[in-house]
mmCIF file of C-alpha atoms in Angstrom:
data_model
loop_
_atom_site.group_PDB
_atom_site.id
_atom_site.type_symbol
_atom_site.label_atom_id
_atom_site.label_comp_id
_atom_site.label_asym_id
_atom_site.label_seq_id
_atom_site.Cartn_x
_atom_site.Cartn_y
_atom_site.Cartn_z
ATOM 1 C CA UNK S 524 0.000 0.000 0.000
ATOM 2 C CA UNK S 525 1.594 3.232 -1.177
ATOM 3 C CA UNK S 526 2.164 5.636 1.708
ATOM 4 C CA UNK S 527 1.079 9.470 0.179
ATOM 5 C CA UNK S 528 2.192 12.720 2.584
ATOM 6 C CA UNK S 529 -0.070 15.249 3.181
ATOM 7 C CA UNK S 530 1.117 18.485 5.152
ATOM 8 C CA UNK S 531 -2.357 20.278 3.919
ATOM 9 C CA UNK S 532 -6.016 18.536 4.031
ATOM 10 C CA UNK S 533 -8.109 17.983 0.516
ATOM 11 C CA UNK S 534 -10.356 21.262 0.029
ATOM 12 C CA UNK S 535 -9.350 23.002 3.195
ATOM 13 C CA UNK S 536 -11.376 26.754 3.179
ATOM 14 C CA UNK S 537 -9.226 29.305 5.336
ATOM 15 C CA UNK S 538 -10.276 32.905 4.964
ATOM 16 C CA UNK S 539 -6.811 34.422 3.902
ATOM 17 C CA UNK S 540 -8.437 37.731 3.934
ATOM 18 C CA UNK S 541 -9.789 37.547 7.580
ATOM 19 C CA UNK S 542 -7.449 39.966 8.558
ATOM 20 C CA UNK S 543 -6.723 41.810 5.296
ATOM 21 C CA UNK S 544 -5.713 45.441 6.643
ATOM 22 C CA UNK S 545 -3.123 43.778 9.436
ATOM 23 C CA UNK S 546 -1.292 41.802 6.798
ATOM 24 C CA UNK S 547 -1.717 44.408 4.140
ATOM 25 C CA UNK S 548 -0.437 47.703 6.176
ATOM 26 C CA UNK S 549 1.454 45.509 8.051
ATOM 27 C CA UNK S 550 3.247 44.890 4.930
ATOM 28 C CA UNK S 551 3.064 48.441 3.934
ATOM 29 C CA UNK S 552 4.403 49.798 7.328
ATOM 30 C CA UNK S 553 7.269 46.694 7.469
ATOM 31 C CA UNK S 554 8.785 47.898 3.379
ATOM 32 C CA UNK S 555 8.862 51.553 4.826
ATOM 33 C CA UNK S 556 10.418 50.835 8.360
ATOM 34 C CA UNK S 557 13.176 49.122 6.083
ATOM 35 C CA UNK S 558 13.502 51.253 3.816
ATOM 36 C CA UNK S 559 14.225 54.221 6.609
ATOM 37 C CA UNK S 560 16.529 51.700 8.339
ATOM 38 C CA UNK S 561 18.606 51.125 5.108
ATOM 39 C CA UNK S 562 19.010 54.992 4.720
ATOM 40 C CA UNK S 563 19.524 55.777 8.577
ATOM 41 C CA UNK S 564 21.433 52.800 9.789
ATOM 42 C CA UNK S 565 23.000 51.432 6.410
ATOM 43 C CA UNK S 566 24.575 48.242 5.084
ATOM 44 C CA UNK S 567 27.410 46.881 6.376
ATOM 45 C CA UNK S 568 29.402 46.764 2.939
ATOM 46 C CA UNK S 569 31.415 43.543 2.548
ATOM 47 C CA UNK S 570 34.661 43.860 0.657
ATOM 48 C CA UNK S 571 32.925 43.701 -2.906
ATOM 49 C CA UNK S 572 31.696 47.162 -2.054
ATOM 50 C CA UNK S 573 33.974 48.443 0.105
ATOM 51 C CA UNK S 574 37.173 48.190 -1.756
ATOM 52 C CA UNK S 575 40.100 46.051 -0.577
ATOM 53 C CA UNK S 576 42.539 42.867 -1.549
ATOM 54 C CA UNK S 577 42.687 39.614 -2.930
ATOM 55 C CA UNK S 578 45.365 36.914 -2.129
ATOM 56 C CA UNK S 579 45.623 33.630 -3.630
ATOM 57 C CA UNK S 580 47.518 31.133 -1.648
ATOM 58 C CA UNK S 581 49.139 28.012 -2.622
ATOM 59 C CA UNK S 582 50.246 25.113 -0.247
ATOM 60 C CA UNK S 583 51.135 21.819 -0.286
ATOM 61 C CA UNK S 584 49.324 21.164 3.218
ATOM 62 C CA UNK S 585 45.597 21.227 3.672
ATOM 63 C CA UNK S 586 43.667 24.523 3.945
ATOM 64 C CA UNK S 587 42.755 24.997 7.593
ATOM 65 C CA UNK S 588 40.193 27.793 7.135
ATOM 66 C CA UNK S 589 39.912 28.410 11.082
ATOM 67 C CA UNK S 590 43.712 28.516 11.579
ATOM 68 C CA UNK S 591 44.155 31.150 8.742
ATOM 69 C CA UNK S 592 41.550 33.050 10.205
ATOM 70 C CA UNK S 593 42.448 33.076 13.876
ATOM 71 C CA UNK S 594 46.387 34.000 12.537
ATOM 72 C CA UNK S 595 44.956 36.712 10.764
ATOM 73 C CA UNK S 596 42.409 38.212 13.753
ATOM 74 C CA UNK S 597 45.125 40.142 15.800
ATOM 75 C CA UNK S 598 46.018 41.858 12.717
ATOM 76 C CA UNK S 599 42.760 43.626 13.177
ATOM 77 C CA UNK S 600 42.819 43.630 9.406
ATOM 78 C CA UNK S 601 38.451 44.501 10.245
ATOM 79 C CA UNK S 602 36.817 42.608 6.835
ATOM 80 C CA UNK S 603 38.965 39.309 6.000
ATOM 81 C CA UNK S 604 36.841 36.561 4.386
ATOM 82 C CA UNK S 605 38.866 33.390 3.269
ATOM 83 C CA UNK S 606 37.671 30.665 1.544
ATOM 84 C CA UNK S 607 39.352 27.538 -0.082
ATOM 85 C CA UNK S 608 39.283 26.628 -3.660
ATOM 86 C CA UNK S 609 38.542 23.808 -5.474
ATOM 87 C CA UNK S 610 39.548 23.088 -8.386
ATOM 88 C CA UNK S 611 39.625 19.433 -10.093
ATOM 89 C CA UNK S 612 42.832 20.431 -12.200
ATOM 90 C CA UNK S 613 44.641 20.843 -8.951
ATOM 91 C CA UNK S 614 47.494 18.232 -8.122
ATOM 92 C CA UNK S 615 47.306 16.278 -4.837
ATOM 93 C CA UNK S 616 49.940 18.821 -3.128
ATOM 94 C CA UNK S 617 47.958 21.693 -4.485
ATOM 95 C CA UNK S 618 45.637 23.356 -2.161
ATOM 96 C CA UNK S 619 44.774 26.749 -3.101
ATOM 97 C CA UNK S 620 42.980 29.459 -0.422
ATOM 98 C CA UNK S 621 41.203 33.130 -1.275
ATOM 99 C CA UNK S 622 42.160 35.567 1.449
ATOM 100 C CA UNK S 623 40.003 38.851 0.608
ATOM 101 C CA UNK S 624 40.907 41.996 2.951
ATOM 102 C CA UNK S 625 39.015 44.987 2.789
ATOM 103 C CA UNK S 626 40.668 48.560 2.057
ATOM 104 C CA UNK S 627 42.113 50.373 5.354
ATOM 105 C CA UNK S 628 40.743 53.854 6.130
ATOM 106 C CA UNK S 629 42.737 55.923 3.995
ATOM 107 C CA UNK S 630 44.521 53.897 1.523
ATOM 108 C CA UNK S 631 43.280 52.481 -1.701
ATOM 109 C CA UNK S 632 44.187 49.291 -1.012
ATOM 110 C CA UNK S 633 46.328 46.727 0.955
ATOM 111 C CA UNK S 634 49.653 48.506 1.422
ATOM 112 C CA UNK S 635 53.051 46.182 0.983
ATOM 113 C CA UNK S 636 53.495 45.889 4.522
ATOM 114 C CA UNK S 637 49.940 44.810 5.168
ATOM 115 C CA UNK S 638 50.245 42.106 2.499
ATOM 116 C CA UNK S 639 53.722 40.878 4.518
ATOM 117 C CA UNK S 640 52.504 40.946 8.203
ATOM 118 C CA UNK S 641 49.883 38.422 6.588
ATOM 119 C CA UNK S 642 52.117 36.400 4.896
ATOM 120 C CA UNK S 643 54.256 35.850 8.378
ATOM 121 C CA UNK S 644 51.353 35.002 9.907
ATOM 122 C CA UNK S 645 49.638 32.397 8.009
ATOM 123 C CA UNK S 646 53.419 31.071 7.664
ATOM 124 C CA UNK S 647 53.370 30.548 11.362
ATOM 125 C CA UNK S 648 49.871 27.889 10.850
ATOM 126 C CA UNK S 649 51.631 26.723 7.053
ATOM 127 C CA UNK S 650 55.618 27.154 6.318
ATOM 128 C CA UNK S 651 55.016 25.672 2.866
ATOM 129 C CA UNK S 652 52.564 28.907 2.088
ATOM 130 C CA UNK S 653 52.975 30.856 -0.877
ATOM 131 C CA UNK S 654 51.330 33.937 -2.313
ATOM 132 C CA UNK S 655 51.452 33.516 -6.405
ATOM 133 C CA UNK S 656 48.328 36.315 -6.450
ATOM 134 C CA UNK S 657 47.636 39.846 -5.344
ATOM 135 C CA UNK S 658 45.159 42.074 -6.624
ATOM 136 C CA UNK S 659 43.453 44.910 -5.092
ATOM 137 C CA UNK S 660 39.758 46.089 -5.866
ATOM 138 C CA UNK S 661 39.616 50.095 -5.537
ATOM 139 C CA UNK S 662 36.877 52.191 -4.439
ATOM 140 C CA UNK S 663 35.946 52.830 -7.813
ATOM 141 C CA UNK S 664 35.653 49.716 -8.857
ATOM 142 C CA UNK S 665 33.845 49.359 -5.660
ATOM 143 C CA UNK S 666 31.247 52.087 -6.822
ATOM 144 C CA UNK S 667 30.612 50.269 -9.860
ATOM 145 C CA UNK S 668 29.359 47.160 -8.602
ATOM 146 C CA UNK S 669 26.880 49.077 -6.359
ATOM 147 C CA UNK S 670 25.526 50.416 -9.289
ATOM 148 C CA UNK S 671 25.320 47.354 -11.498
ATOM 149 C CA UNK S 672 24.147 44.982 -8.725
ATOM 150 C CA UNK S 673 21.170 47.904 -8.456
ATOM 151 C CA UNK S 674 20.831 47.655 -12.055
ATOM 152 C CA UNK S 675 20.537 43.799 -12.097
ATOM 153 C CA UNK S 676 17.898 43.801 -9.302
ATOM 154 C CA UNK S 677 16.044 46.453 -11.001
ATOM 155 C CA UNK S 678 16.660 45.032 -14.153
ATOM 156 C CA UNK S 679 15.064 41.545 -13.115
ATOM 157 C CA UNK S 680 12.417 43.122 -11.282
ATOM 158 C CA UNK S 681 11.532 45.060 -14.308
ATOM 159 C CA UNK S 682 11.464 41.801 -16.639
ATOM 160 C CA UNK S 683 8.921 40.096 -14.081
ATOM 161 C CA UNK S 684 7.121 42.936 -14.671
ATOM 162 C CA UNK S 685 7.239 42.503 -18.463
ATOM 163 C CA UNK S 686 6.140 38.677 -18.454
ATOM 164 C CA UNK S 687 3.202 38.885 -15.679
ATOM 165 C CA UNK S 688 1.828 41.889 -17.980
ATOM 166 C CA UNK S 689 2.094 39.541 -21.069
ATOM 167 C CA UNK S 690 0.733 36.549 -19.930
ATOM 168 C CA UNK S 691 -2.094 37.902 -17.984
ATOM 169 C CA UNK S 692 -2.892 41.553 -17.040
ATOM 170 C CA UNK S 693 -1.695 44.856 -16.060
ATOM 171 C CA UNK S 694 -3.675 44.547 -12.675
ATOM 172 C CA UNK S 695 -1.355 41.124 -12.001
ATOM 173 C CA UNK S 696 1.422 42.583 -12.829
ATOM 174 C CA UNK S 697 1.301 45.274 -10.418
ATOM 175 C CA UNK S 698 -0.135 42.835 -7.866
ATOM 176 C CA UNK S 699 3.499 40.789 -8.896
ATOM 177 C CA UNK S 700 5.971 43.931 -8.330
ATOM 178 C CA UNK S 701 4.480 45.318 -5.231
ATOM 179 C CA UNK S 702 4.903 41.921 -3.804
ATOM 180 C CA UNK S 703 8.918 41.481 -5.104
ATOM 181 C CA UNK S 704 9.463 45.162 -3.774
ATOM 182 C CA UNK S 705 7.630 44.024 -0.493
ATOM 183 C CA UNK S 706 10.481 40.821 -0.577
ATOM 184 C CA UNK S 707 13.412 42.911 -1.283
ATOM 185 C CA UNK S 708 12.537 45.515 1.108
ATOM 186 C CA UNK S 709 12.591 43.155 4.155
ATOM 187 C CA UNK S 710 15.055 41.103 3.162
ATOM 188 C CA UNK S 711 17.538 44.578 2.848
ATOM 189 C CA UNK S 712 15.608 45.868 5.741
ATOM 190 C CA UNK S 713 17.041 42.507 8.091
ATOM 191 C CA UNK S 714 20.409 42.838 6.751
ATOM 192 C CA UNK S 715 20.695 46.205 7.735
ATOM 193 C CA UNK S 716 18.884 45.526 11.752
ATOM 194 C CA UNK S 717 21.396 43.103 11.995
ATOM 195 C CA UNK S 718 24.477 44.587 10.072
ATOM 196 C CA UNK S 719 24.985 41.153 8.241
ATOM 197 C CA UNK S 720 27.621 41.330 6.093
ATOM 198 C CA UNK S 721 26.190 42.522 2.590
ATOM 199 C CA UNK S 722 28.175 41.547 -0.686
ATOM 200 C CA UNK S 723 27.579 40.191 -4.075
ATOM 201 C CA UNK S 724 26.769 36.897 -3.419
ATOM 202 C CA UNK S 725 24.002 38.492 -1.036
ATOM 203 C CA UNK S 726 22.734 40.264 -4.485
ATOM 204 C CA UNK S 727 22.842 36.872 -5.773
ATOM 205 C CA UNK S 728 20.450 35.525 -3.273
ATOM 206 C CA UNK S 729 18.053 38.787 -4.269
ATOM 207 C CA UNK S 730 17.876 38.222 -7.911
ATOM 208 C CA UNK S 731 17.293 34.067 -6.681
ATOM 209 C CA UNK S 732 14.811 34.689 -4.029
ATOM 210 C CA UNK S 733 12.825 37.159 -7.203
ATOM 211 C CA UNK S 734 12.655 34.097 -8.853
ATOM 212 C CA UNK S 735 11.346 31.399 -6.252
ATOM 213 C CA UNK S 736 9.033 34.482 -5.433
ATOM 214 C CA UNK S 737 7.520 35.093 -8.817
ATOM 215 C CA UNK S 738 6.811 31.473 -9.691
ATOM 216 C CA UNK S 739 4.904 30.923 -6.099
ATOM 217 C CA UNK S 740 2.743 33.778 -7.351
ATOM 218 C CA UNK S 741 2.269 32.664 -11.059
ATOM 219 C CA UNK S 742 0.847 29.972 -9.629
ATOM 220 C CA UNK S 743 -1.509 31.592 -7.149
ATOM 221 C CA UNK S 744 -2.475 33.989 -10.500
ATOM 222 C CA UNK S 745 -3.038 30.752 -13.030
ATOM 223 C CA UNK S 746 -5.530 29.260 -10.580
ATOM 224 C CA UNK S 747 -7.314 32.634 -10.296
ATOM 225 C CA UNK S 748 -7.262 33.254 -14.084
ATOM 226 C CA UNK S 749 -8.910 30.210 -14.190
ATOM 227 C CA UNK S 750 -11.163 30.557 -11.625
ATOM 228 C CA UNK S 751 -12.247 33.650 -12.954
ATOM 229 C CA UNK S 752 -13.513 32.026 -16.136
ATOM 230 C CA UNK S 753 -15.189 29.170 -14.379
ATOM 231 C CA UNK S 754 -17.392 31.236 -11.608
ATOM 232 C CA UNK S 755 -18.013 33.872 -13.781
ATOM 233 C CA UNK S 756 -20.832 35.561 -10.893
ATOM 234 C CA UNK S 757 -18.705 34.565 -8.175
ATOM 235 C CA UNK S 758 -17.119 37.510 -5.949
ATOM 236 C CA UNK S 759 -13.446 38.235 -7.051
ATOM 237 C CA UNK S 760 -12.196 38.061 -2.749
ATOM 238 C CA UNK S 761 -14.021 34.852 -2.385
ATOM 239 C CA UNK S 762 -12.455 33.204 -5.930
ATOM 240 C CA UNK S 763 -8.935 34.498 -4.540
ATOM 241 C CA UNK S 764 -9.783 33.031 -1.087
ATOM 242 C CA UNK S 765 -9.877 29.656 -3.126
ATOM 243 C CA UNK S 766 -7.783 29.932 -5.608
ATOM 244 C CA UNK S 767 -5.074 30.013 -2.411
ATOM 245 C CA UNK S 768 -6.735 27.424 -0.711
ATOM 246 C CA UNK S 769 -6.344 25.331 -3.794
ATOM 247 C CA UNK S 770 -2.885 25.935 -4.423
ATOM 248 C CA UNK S 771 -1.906 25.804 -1.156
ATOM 249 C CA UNK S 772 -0.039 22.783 -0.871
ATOM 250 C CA UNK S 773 1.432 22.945 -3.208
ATOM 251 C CA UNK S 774 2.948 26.378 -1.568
ATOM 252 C CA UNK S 775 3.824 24.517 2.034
ATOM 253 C CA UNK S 776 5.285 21.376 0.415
ATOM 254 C CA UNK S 777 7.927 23.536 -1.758
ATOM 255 C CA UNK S 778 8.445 25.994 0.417
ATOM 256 C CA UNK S 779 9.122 23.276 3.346
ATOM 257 C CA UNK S 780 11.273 21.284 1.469
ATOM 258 C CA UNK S 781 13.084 24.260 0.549
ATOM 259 C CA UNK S 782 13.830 25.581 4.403
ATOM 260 C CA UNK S 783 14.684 22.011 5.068
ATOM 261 C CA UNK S 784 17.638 22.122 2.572
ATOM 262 C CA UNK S 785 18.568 25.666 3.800
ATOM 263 C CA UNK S 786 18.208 25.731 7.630
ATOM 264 C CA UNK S 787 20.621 22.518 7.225
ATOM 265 C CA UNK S 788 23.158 24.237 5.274
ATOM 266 C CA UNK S 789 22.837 27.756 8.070
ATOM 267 C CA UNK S 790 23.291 25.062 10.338
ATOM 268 C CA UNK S 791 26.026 23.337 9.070
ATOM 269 C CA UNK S 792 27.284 25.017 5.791
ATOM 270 C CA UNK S 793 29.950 26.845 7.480
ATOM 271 C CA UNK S 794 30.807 30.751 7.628
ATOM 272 C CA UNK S 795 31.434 31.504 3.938
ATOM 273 C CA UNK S 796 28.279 30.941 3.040
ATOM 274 C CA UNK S 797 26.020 31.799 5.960
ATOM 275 C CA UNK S 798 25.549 35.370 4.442
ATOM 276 C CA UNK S 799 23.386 33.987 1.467
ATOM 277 C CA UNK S 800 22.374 31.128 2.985
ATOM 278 C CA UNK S 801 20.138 33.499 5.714
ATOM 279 C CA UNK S 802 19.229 36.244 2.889
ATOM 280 C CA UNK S 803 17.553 32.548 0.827
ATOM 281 C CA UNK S 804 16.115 31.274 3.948
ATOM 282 C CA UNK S 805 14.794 34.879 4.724
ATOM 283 C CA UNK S 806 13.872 35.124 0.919
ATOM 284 C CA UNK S 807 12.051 32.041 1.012
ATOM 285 C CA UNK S 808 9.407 33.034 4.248
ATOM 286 C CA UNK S 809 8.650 36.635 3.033
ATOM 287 C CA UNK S 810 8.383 35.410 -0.735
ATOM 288 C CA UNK S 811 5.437 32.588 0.631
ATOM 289 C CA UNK S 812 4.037 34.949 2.556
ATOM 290 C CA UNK S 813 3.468 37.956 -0.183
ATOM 291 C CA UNK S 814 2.326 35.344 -2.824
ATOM 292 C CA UNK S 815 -0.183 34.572 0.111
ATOM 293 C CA UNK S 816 -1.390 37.826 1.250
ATOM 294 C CA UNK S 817 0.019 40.827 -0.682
ATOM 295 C CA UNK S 818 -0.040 39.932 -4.586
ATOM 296 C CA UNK S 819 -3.699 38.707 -4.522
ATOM 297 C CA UNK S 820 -4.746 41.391 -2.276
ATOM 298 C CA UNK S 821 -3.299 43.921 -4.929
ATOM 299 C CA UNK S 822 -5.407 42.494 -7.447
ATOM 300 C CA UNK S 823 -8.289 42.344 -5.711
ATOM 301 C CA UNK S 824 -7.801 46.511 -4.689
ATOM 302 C CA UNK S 825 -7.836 46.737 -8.321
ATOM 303 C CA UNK S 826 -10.352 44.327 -9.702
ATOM 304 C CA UNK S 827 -9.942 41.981 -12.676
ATOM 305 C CA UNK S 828 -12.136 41.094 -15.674
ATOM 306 C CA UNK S 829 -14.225 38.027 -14.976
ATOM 307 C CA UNK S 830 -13.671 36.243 -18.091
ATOM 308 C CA UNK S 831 -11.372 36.354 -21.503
ATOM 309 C CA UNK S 832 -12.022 36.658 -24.995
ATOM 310 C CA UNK S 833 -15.057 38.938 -24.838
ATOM 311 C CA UNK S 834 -15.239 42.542 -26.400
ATOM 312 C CA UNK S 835 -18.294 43.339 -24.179
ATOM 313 C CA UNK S 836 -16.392 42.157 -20.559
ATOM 314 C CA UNK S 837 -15.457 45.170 -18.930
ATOM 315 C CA UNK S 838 -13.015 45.308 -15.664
ATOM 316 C CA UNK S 839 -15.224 44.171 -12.674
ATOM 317 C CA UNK S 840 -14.382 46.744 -9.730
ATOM 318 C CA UNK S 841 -13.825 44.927 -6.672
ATOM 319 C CA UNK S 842 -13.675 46.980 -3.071
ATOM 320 C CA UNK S 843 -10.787 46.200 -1.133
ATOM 321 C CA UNK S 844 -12.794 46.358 2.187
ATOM 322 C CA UNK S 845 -15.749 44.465 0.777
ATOM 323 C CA UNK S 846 -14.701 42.186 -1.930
ATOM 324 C CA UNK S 847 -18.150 42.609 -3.639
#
């Protein structure tokens, strides 16, 4: 007998819009609270934005990512994020290590004597330790991948845009973006409370988590669409009420399986990747939740036609407060 998992009951009938105006201005009030924290408290700017140095070490002993580390802490270097590389071209004796230092107050870069104090240090955890790579990342350069991570964010966000407005309409589309700015916004918005470091992979996880949060609400919208053409006298809050309810687990099972994967690697993926790790795991709640409660409850502020194809349908205004 084959065993089938159910996290959601058949044809459950919860009234997502029971408390419409908490969840909605709570949303509302959350994206501007963040927004004002971003501009007030600011980012803490990891070395991709901040300027600094790159060393690539060689060694013939295995990387010890904690030893490098705690050799490099009295430096009080401030930024220092060091990863290990692999690299299946590598020889057995080859084990190669990133060392990225951000820019001291003052100085472009890394000066000479910077680069040495490391080097006697990580010599005191590795003799065999060799630098064959320096390069240094100046605040210009710096200033240019602000802009062109904001670009790619705005350009993605913009695309979604593009594609919801295609393939159904304008009202959806809007319903789409107010719920990606809504995910962004929090997502910067914890970064900043907690002064998590903030670099590109963390952009990364932005333009990822605009993805997962997109296709949670294209579904949510193609079960309305259809809806709309099959209870064609039916109020538009009550056919989004089931439209979620229909789709909705669908919504827990991904979205749990997901969180499973990712509170496993916060848990145990180690420091280099914590950073993106939270922003997806952070990504992946708030991106559930607006498909839930803010992208249908945009629609529904601005009403929908009730059925396709037909010169003579008009847009059917739906109240916010009333759904009638």
């Amino acid at each position: 007998m084959a065993f089938r998992l159910k996290l959601v009951p058949d044809n459950t009938n919860i009234d997502f819009f029971r408390w419409q105006w908490l969840t909605f201005w709570g949303s509302v009030a959350l994206v501007i609270a963040s927004i004002i924290l971003s501009a007030v408290v600011g980012l803490n700017f990891g070395i991709d934005f901040k300027g600094g140095t790159t060393i690539r070490t060689e060694s013939t002993s295995s990387v010890d990512v904690g030893a490098y580390r705690a050799a490099v802490a009295p430096l009080g270097l401030g930024d220092v994020s060091i990863t290990e590389v692999y690299d299946p071209t590598f020889g057995p004796d080859q084990h190669v290590a990133m060392l990225r230092i951000q820019a001291q107050e003052g100085d472009e870069a890394v000066t000479p004597e910077i680069i040495t104090k490391v080097e006697q240090a990580l010599k005191g955890v590795d003799p065999s330790i060799t630098f064959p790579s320096v390069e240094s990342v100046g605040p210009k350069v710096s200033g240019e991948l602000i802009k062109t991570a904001i670009l790619s964010v705005l350009a993605g966000v913009a695309a979604i845009c593009f594609y919801i407005w295609l393939r159904f309409e304008w009202q959806f589309s809007v319903g789409a973006v107010v719920a990606l700015i809504h995910d962004i916004a929090l997502t910067i918005g914890i970064f900043s409370l907690f002064q998590i470091k903030f670099d590109l992979t963390i952009i990364a996880a932005l333009l990822t988590i605009l993805g997962y949060s997109i296709n949670d609400t294209v579904v949510v919208f193609d079960r309305l669409r259809e809806n709309l053409i099959k209870y064609k006298t039916r109020p538009l809050r009550d056919l989004c009420n089931l439209s979620v309810n229909e789709t909705l687990s669908r919504t827990v099972m991904t979205s749990g399986t997901t969180l499973m994967a990712l509170i496993a690697l916060l848990i145990f993926g180690g420091d280099v990747i914590r950073g993106f790790v939270f922003a997806m795991t952070w990504g992946v709640i708030v991106g559930t939740y607006s498909s839930v409660y803010v992208a249908k409850n945009v629609v529904l502020m601005l009403g929908v036609k009730r059925d396709w194809g037909k010169k003579d349908d008009g847009p059917a205004g739906t109240q916010f407060a009333t759904g009638k």
